[in-house]
Tab-separated table of C-alpha atoms and ligand atoms in Angstrom:
chain	number	residue	atom	x	y	z
H	107	MET	CA	0.000	0.000	0.000
H	108	ARG	CA	1.176	3.516	-0.755
H	109	PHE	CA	1.325	6.068	2.061
H	110	GLU	CA	-2.098	7.700	1.516
H	111	THR	CA	-3.789	4.288	1.394
H	112	ALA	CA	-1.892	2.982	4.412
H	113	ALA	CA	-2.969	6.052	6.418
H	114	ILE	CA	-6.586	4.942	5.992
H	115	HIS	CA	-6.339	1.141	5.850
H	116	SER	CA	-3.761	0.056	8.453
H	117	ASP	CA	-6.185	-0.085	11.399
H	118	GLY	CA	-7.125	-3.751	10.974
H	119	GLY	CA	-10.227	-3.219	8.841
H	120	PRO	CA	-13.883	-3.162	9.866
H	121	ASP	CA	-14.683	-4.009	13.478
H	122	PRO	CA	-14.956	-7.811	13.660
H	123	THR	CA	-18.091	-7.872	15.833
H	124	THR	CA	-20.262	-5.228	14.104
H	125	GLY	CA	-18.643	-4.341	10.785
H	126	ALA	CA	-18.226	-0.698	11.870
H	127	ILE	CA	-15.880	0.847	9.293
H	128	VAL	CA	-14.323	3.056	11.978
H	129	THR	CA	-12.481	1.353	14.820
H	130	PRO	CA	-14.735	1.807	17.882
H	131	ILE	CA	-13.543	3.446	21.100
H	132	TYR	CA	-13.110	0.421	23.341
H	133	GLN	CA	-13.619	2.425	26.520
H	134	THR	CA	-13.119	-0.434	28.961
H	135	SER	CA	-10.616	-1.073	31.727
H	136	THR	CA	-10.755	-4.841	31.617
H	137	PHE	CA	-11.779	-7.760	29.373
H	138	VAL	CA	-13.702	-10.819	30.563
H	139	PHE	CA	-11.897	-14.141	30.308
H	140	GLU	CA	-13.647	-16.811	28.194
H	141	ASP	CA	-12.382	-19.483	30.559
H	142	VAL	CA	-9.655	-19.835	33.151
H	143	GLY	CA	-6.417	-18.879	31.385
H	144	LYS	CA	-8.239	-18.062	28.114
H	145	THR	CA	-8.856	-14.538	26.732
H	146	LYS	CA	-9.913	-13.115	23.356
H	147	GLY	CA	-6.452	-11.542	23.124
H	148	TYR	CA	-7.002	-8.728	25.623
H	149	ASP	CA	-7.030	-8.827	29.415
H	150	TYR	CA	-6.416	-5.304	30.792
H	151	SER	CA	-6.327	-1.944	28.981
H	152	ARG	CA	-2.961	-0.798	30.322
H	153	THR	CA	-1.419	-3.865	28.692
H	154	ALA	CA	-3.414	-3.794	25.442
H	155	ASN	CA	-6.597	-2.269	24.061
H	156	PRO	CA	-8.118	-2.729	20.565
H	157	THR	CA	-8.416	1.018	19.822
H	158	ARG	CA	-4.811	1.550	20.883
H	159	LYS	CA	-3.726	-1.421	18.763
H	160	ALA	CA	-5.397	0.066	15.663
H	161	LEU	CA	-3.401	3.278	16.173
H	162	ALA	CA	-0.202	1.348	16.973
H	163	ASP	CA	-0.466	-0.645	13.731
H	164	THR	CA	-1.237	2.475	11.697
H	165	ILE	CA	1.720	4.484	13.006
H	166	ALA	CA	4.065	1.503	12.587
H	167	ALA	CA	2.908	1.083	8.971
H	168	LEU	CA	3.430	4.775	8.208
H	169	GLU	CA	6.922	4.829	9.721
H	170	GLY	CA	7.835	1.492	8.129
H	171	GLY	CA	8.700	-0.058	11.501
H	172	LYS	CA	7.636	-2.582	14.095
H	173	GLY	CA	5.488	-2.509	17.222
H	174	GLY	CA	4.082	1.009	17.202
H	175	CYS	CA	3.353	2.043	20.765
H	176	PRO	CA	0.964	4.943	21.550
H	177	PHE	CA	1.625	6.948	24.721
H	178	ALA	CA	-0.357	9.431	26.810
H	179	THR	CA	1.826	12.327	25.599
H	180	GLY	CA	4.968	12.893	23.590
H	181	MET	CA	6.831	13.323	26.878
H	182	ALA	CA	5.454	9.975	28.147
H	183	ALA	CA	6.872	8.383	24.981
H	184	GLU	CA	10.256	10.032	25.565
H	185	THR	CA	10.346	9.191	29.285
H	186	THR	CA	9.608	5.561	28.450
H	187	VAL	CA	12.359	5.429	25.820
H	188	MET	CA	14.870	6.843	28.322
H	189	HIS	CA	14.120	3.853	30.569
H	190	LEU	CA	15.827	1.616	28.023
H	191	LEU	CA	18.968	3.025	29.662
H	192	LYS	CA	20.380	2.596	33.124
H	193	LYS	CA	22.416	4.523	35.659
H	194	GLY	CA	25.829	5.545	34.312
H	195	ASP	CA	24.831	5.500	30.635
H	196	HIS	CA	25.755	8.448	28.431
H	197	VAL	CA	23.541	10.049	25.775
H	198	ILE	CA	24.663	12.322	22.948
H	199	SER	CA	21.837	14.683	22.119
H	200	GLN	CA	21.177	17.433	19.659
H	201	GLU	CA	21.412	20.814	21.409
H	202	ASP	CA	18.642	22.611	19.513
H	203	LEU	CA	15.923	20.535	21.166
H	204	TYR	CA	12.277	20.769	22.062
H	205	GLY	CA	12.291	22.553	25.460
H	206	GLY	CA	10.445	19.732	27.241
H	207	THR	CA	12.945	17.167	25.998
H	208	TYR	CA	15.831	19.287	27.247
H	209	ARG	CA	14.079	19.589	30.633
H	210	LEU	CA	13.472	15.818	30.814
H	211	PHE	CA	17.154	15.125	30.150
H	212	GLU	CA	18.675	17.839	32.330
H	213	ASN	CA	16.204	18.118	35.228
H	214	VAL	CA	14.852	14.584	35.506
H	215	MET	CA	16.978	11.876	33.878
H	216	ARG	CA	20.266	13.331	35.181
H	217	ASN	CA	18.950	12.644	38.702
H	218	PHE	CA	18.849	8.951	37.807
H	219	GLY	CA	22.533	8.911	36.891
H	220	LEU	CA	22.325	9.421	33.128
H	221	GLU	CA	24.886	11.695	31.472
H	222	PHE	CA	24.224	14.000	28.515
H	223	THR	CA	26.355	15.790	25.945
H	224	PHE	CA	24.632	18.349	23.707
H	225	LEU	CA	25.948	18.953	20.184
H	226	SER	CA	24.809	20.635	16.979
H	227	MET	CA	24.922	17.182	15.299
H	228	ASN	CA	26.161	18.708	12.062
H	229	ASP	CA	29.786	17.685	12.402
H	230	LYS	CA	30.701	14.020	12.038
H	231	ASP	CA	34.062	14.411	13.806
H	232	GLU	CA	32.487	16.262	16.712
H	233	ILE	CA	29.955	13.464	17.217
H	234	GLU	CA	32.625	10.756	17.032
H	235	ALA	CA	34.809	12.670	19.492
H	236	ALA	CA	31.916	12.832	21.985
H	237	ILE	CA	31.489	9.048	22.100
H	238	LYS	CA	32.706	7.589	25.401
H	239	PRO	CA	32.925	3.986	26.659
H	240	ASN	CA	29.554	4.445	28.437
H	241	THR	CA	27.754	6.083	25.490
H	242	ARG	CA	24.595	4.152	24.658
H	243	MET	CA	22.312	6.468	22.711
H	244	ILE	CA	22.217	9.292	20.170
H	245	TRP	CA	19.096	11.486	20.183
H	246	ILE	CA	18.138	13.778	17.312
H	247	GLU	CA	15.187	15.818	16.097
H	248	THR	CA	14.608	15.388	12.369
H	249	ILE	CA	13.562	19.052	12.128
H	250	SER	CA	14.687	20.863	15.241
H	251	ASN	CA	12.502	23.146	17.209
H	252	PRO	CA	12.382	26.187	17.123
H	253	LEU	CA	15.356	26.900	14.817
H	254	LEU	CA	14.316	24.313	12.223
H	255	ASN	CA	17.815	22.909	11.797
H	256	ILE	CA	18.160	19.655	9.870
H	257	VAL	CA	20.639	16.927	10.723
H	258	ASP	CA	21.832	14.400	8.168
H	259	VAL	CA	19.939	11.373	9.491
H	260	GLU	CA	21.944	8.808	7.520
H	261	MET	CA	25.242	10.286	8.716
H	262	VAL	CA	24.165	10.075	12.393
H	263	ALA	CA	22.742	6.564	11.982
H	264	GLY	CA	25.986	5.459	10.313
H	265	ILE	CA	28.139	6.662	13.218
H	266	ALA	CA	25.791	5.009	15.725
H	267	LYS	CA	25.876	1.659	13.885
H	268	LYS	CA	29.670	1.684	13.903
H	269	HIS	CA	29.709	2.154	17.689
H	270	ASP	CA	26.670	-0.011	18.472
H	271	LEU	CA	24.567	2.872	19.859
H	272	ILE	CA	20.776	3.143	19.892
H	273	THR	CA	19.552	6.012	17.705
H	274	VAL	CA	16.360	7.879	18.529
H	275	ALA	CA	14.781	10.384	16.140
H	276	ASP	CA	12.024	12.710	17.274
H	277	ASN	CA	10.111	12.874	13.977
H	278	THR	CA	7.302	15.123	15.223
H	279	LEU	CA	7.894	18.074	12.882
H	280	PRO	CA	8.149	16.347	9.491
H	281	SER	CA	5.778	13.457	10.311
H	282	PRO	CA	6.322	10.197	8.410
H	283	TYR	CA	4.691	11.738	5.347
H	284	LEU	CA	7.769	13.901	4.769
H	285	LEU	CA	10.521	11.775	6.319
H	286	ARG	CA	10.815	8.139	7.455
H	287	PRO	CA	13.890	7.935	9.714
H	288	ILE	CA	13.863	4.120	9.929
H	289	GLU	CA	14.584	3.990	6.167
H	290	HIS	CA	17.694	6.056	6.925
H	291	GLY	CA	18.934	3.633	9.606
H	292	ILE	CA	17.358	5.014	12.809
H	293	ASP	CA	16.389	2.480	15.539
H	294	LEU	CA	13.545	4.292	17.299
H	295	VAL	CA	11.189	6.996	16.082
H	296	VAL	CA	9.463	9.149	18.697
H	297	HIS	CA	6.399	11.340	18.117
H	298	SER	CA	4.312	13.880	19.837
H	299	THR	CA	1.083	12.828	18.088
H	300	THR	CA	-0.358	16.025	19.588
H	301	LYS	CA	1.108	17.769	16.550
H	302	TYR	CA	0.790	16.808	12.856
H	303	LEU	CA	-0.305	13.175	13.295
H	304	ASN	CA	-3.471	14.209	15.109
H	305	GLY	CA	-3.409	17.655	13.564
H	306	HIS	CA	-6.607	19.133	14.978
H	307	CYS	CA	-5.458	20.707	18.291
H	308	ASP	CA	-7.796	18.461	20.294
H	309	VAL	CA	-5.593	15.829	21.952
H	310	VAL	CA	-2.181	15.318	23.567
H	311	GLY	CA	-0.485	12.052	22.711
H	312	GLY	CA	2.769	10.345	21.847
H	313	ALA	CA	4.076	7.309	20.024
H	314	VAL	CA	7.204	5.231	19.480
H	315	VAL	CA	7.986	2.977	16.527
H	316	ALA	CA	10.994	0.644	16.460
H	317	ALA	CA	12.986	-0.549	13.463
H	318	GLY	CA	13.298	-4.078	14.865
H	319	ASN	CA	11.288	-6.521	16.945
H	320	GLU	CA	13.644	-6.620	19.915
H	321	LEU	CA	13.484	-2.871	20.651
H	322	ALA	CA	9.747	-2.869	19.879
H	323	GLU	CA	9.205	-5.534	22.529
H	324	ARG	CA	11.302	-3.677	25.088
H	325	VAL	CA	9.359	-0.449	24.522
H	326	GLY	CA	6.051	-2.353	24.753
H	327	PHE	CA	7.212	-3.961	27.996
H	328	LEU	CA	8.155	-0.557	29.463
H	329	SER	CA	4.838	1.010	28.382
H	330	ASN	CA	2.944	-1.650	30.317
H	331	ALA	CA	5.341	-1.696	33.271
H	332	MET	CA	5.450	2.100	33.603
H	333	GLY	CA	1.811	2.740	32.693
H	334	THR	CA	2.578	5.526	30.205
H	335	CYS	CA	0.106	4.325	27.553
H	336	ALA	CA	-2.550	6.375	25.719
H	337	SER	CA	-6.279	6.208	26.484
H	338	PRO	CA	-8.695	4.603	23.965
H	339	PHE	CA	-10.467	7.901	23.257
H	340	ASP	CA	-7.211	9.768	22.591
H	341	CYS	CA	-6.055	6.927	20.311
H	342	TRP	CA	-9.326	7.159	18.400
H	343	LEU	CA	-8.870	10.915	17.848
H	344	VAL	CA	-5.308	10.459	16.600
H	345	LEU	CA	-6.428	7.630	14.294
H	346	ARG	CA	-9.065	9.896	12.799
H	347	GLY	CA	-6.520	12.675	12.327
H	348	ILE	CA	-4.009	10.390	10.605
H	349	LYS	CA	-6.435	9.506	7.808
H	350	THR	CA	-6.025	13.033	6.396
H	351	LEU	CA	-2.303	13.437	7.238
H	352	PRO	CA	-1.098	13.394	3.588
H	353	VAL	CA	-3.506	16.106	2.381
H	354	ARG	CA	-2.961	18.200	5.495
H	355	MET	CA	0.838	17.996	5.253
H	356	THR	CA	0.776	18.949	1.584
H	357	GLN	CA	-1.209	22.083	2.380
H	358	HIS	CA	0.837	22.917	5.526
H	359	CYS	CA	3.990	22.761	3.380
H	360	GLN	CA	2.521	24.928	0.636
H	361	ASN	CA	1.227	27.594	3.039
H	362	ALA	CA	4.467	27.618	5.056
H	363	ALA	CA	6.658	27.983	1.961
H	364	GLU	CA	4.664	31.012	0.910
H	365	ILE	CA	4.824	32.593	4.379
H	366	ALA	CA	8.571	31.907	4.641
H	367	GLY	CA	9.188	33.631	1.288
H	368	PHE	CA	7.069	36.573	2.391
H	369	LEU	CA	8.880	36.953	5.723
H	370	GLU	CA	12.341	36.595	4.201
H	371	LYS	CA	11.715	39.694	2.064
H	372	HIS	CA	9.951	41.737	4.737
H	373	PRO	CA	11.872	44.829	5.940
H	374	ARG	CA	10.873	44.276	9.601
H	375	VAL	CA	12.267	40.722	9.568
H	376	LYS	CA	15.936	40.288	10.436
H	377	ARG	CA	16.098	36.625	9.511
H	378	ALA	CA	13.599	33.948	8.468
H	379	PHE	CA	14.109	30.246	9.250
H	380	TYR	CA	12.513	27.610	7.005
H	381	PRO	CA	14.275	24.492	5.698
H	382	GLY	CA	12.713	25.021	2.275
H	383	LEU	CA	14.401	28.417	1.820
H	384	LYS	CA	17.567	28.293	-0.298
H	385	SER	CA	19.139	30.596	2.312
H	386	HIS	CA	18.647	27.947	5.034
H	387	PRO	CA	22.043	26.502	6.068
H	388	HIS	CA	20.753	22.917	5.773
H	389	TYR	CA	18.621	23.317	2.646
H	390	LYS	CA	20.625	20.676	0.736
H	391	ILE	CA	20.295	18.004	3.444
H	392	ALA	CA	16.607	18.825	3.823
H	393	LYS	CA	16.081	18.432	0.086
H	394	LYS	CA	17.991	15.145	0.055
H	395	GLN	CA	16.076	13.406	2.830
H	396	MET	CA	12.607	14.998	2.958
H	397	LYS	CA	9.608	15.070	0.674
H	398	GLY	CA	8.667	18.552	1.888
H	399	TYR	CA	9.689	21.111	4.497
H	400	SER	CA	6.735	20.980	6.894
H	401	GLY	CA	4.635	23.817	8.277
H	402	MET	CA	6.851	25.564	10.826
H	403	VAL	CA	8.439	28.943	10.154
H	404	SER	CA	10.503	30.958	12.631
H	405	PHE	CA	11.822	34.481	12.284
H	406	GLU	CA	13.676	37.172	14.134
H	407	ILE	CA	11.882	40.459	14.252
H	408	ASP	CA	14.037	43.524	13.636
H	409	GLY	CA	13.487	45.231	16.961
H	410	SER	CA	13.483	44.971	20.733
H	411	THR	CA	11.350	42.802	23.028
H	412	LYS	CA	8.828	45.647	22.850
H	413	ALA	CA	8.463	44.983	19.120
H	414	VAL	CA	8.083	41.238	19.839
H	415	LYS	CA	5.316	41.933	22.334
H	416	SER	CA	3.385	44.297	20.102
H	417	PHE	CA	3.654	41.809	17.206
H	418	LEU	CA	2.313	38.990	19.400
H	419	ARG	CA	-0.542	41.233	20.547
H	420	GLY	CA	-1.174	42.471	17.020
H	421	VAL	CA	-1.928	39.208	15.204
H	422	LYS	CA	-5.620	38.405	14.796
H	423	ILE	CA	-5.865	35.074	12.970
H	424	PHE	CA	-2.727	33.568	14.514
H	425	SER	CA	-3.390	32.563	18.119
H	426	LEU	CA	-0.770	33.121	20.801
H	427	ALA	CA	-0.317	29.552	22.019
H	428	GLU	CA	2.203	26.771	22.455
H	429	SER	CA	1.961	23.595	20.400
H	430	LEU	CA	2.058	23.256	16.621
H	431	GLY	CA	1.010	21.126	13.692
H	432	GLY	CA	-2.741	21.687	13.839
H	433	VAL	CA	-5.310	23.214	11.506
H	434	ASP	CA	-5.167	26.520	13.464
H	435	SER	CA	-2.241	28.858	12.846
H	436	LEU	CA	-0.360	29.548	16.068
H	437	VAL	CA	2.357	31.969	17.103
H	438	GLU	CA	4.623	31.731	20.108
H	439	HIS	CA	7.721	33.236	21.671
H	440	PRO	CA	10.229	30.438	22.422
H	441	ALA	CA	12.291	32.427	24.953
H	442	THR	CA	9.320	32.948	27.299
H	443	MET	CA	7.074	30.038	26.280
H	444	SER	CA	8.129	26.693	24.722
H	445	HIS	CA	11.816	27.075	25.618
H	446	ALA	CA	11.527	28.925	28.923
H	447	SER	CA	12.767	25.774	30.708
H	448	MET	CA	16.122	26.123	28.911
H	449	PRO	CA	18.551	28.337	30.846
H	450	GLY	CA	19.081	31.706	29.112
H	451	SER	CA	22.780	31.019	28.594
H	452	PHE	CA	22.035	27.710	26.842
H	453	ARG	CA	19.374	29.360	24.667
H	454	LYS	CA	21.933	31.963	23.649
H	455	LYS	CA	24.538	29.321	22.809
H	456	VAL	CA	22.030	27.419	20.659
H	457	GLY	CA	20.863	30.593	18.911
H	458	ILE	CA	17.363	31.042	20.347
H	459	THR	CA	17.348	34.825	20.701
H	460	ASP	CA	14.766	36.930	22.541
H	461	SER	CA	13.570	38.338	19.208
H	462	LEU	CA	12.819	34.878	17.772
H	463	ILE	CA	9.169	34.183	16.979
H	464	ARG	CA	7.861	30.758	15.953
H	465	LEU	CA	4.870	30.224	13.690
H	466	SER	CA	2.911	27.052	13.135
H	467	ILE	CA	1.261	27.613	9.783
H	468	GLY	CA	-2.232	26.164	9.736
H	469	LEU	CA	-4.688	25.394	6.991
H	470	GLU	CA	-6.431	28.761	6.706
H	471	ASN	CA	-6.290	30.614	3.379
H	472	VAL	CA	-2.682	31.706	3.051
H	473	ALA	CA	-3.635	35.188	1.799
H	474	ASP	CA	-5.453	35.810	5.096
H	475	LEU	CA	-2.404	34.612	7.026
H	476	LYS	CA	-0.075	36.902	5.076
H	477	GLU	CA	-2.333	39.917	5.606
H	478	ASP	CA	-2.477	39.154	9.310
H	479	LEU	CA	1.329	38.995	9.595
H	480	GLU	CA	1.704	42.141	7.484
H	481	GLN	CA	-0.568	44.251	9.672
H	482	ALA	CA	1.023	42.947	12.901
H	483	LEU	CA	4.542	43.626	11.562
H	484	GLU	CA	3.521	47.139	10.572
H	485	ARG	CA	2.323	47.824	14.115
H	486	ALA	CA	5.338	46.202	15.812
V	234	PLP	C1	5.383	18.827	21.543
V	234	PLP	C2	6.648	18.112	21.331
V	234	PLP	C3	7.079	17.115	22.220
V	234	PLP	C4	6.315	16.780	23.492
V	234	PLP	O1	5.073	16.218	23.217
V	234	PLP	P1	3.788	16.391	24.195
V	234	PLP	O2	2.730	15.684	23.429
V	234	PLP	O3	3.543	17.850	24.353
V	234	PLP	O4	4.129	15.740	25.480
V	234	PLP	C5	8.252	16.459	21.932
V	234	PLP	N1	8.988	16.764	20.845
V	234	PLP	C6	8.604	17.715	19.968
V	234	PLP	C7	9.453	17.997	18.789
V	234	PLP	C8	7.427	18.423	20.189
V	234	PLP	O5	7.083	19.376	19.329
């Protein structure tokens, strides 16, 4: 099946008991045994649930991997993956990270004896030099957030294979429609399904897909043991969202490309960030490994924090909110919102300035979005 077909038909088909074309929400905690020691394949919803399984199979099919595992949130997925490691293990991570991931590593996992090194992930020699005897994992974001940097996924996977390290790719921003990290040699793909996979700003969720059965089983074991799984209703919402992922992504990409071009030329914009712009430092890598450049655009406004504030107050169609990847266009200020948990000095080192603004371009008419940005920039 091609991607668009798989997005609709990987859920196991009509419901076996009623023929319902849509997987029902199996809102039940437990399943009655047919006889002592005999079930119909389900016993308790933390361990397995039919609605969750339909989503698991769909995400695994779209990523081209094994044992998809839906979680309560993207952070629940990440926390579970980190429990593949143990005290004393070392992780090499991209430095330009989702703020919550940085907080999980630095403020939570460090307390359990894990060590972290943060790198740009653009330099092969720098990555190799960071590998220590206790290094176990390399963690990347396939499009980083909020600076929209792109790492060469095959290059990172190649280094990891040579040193027998687990690779994890947070593939939230491109979604599997634009990039399938497992095809490039990555071991584990992590998602916040809250974003493009669900796409409608009405659920928080996460998922993990493994390249091989062994890691898939270990993640499944941890999900059950730690209780980080997603609820049936949330799984159902994400499943519904995924059916339109290809058409949504196509339109997100088209709208974002137009907005990025508009911002790049605007006199009040110091710098626009979008991997589809030829001026983007990683445009060539992006073009090589992705089918499109996704719907996120960041820019630095030419002005002080006062200008940032009046811009954020001035937009009318864009909503001032965290999150991304939904039908609604959103705007946010990384330094005080999504990346506030990163120390100021680290933000500065990574390049997240106080004048940086991040846009999630939704599915409204792009002319309306441009007019909205234009009038807010004029006022800023
Ligand atoms: C939102 C996000 C997360 C965290 O997911 P939640 O669903 O909010 O817990 C992780 N990584 C990236 C890239 C994200 O955008």
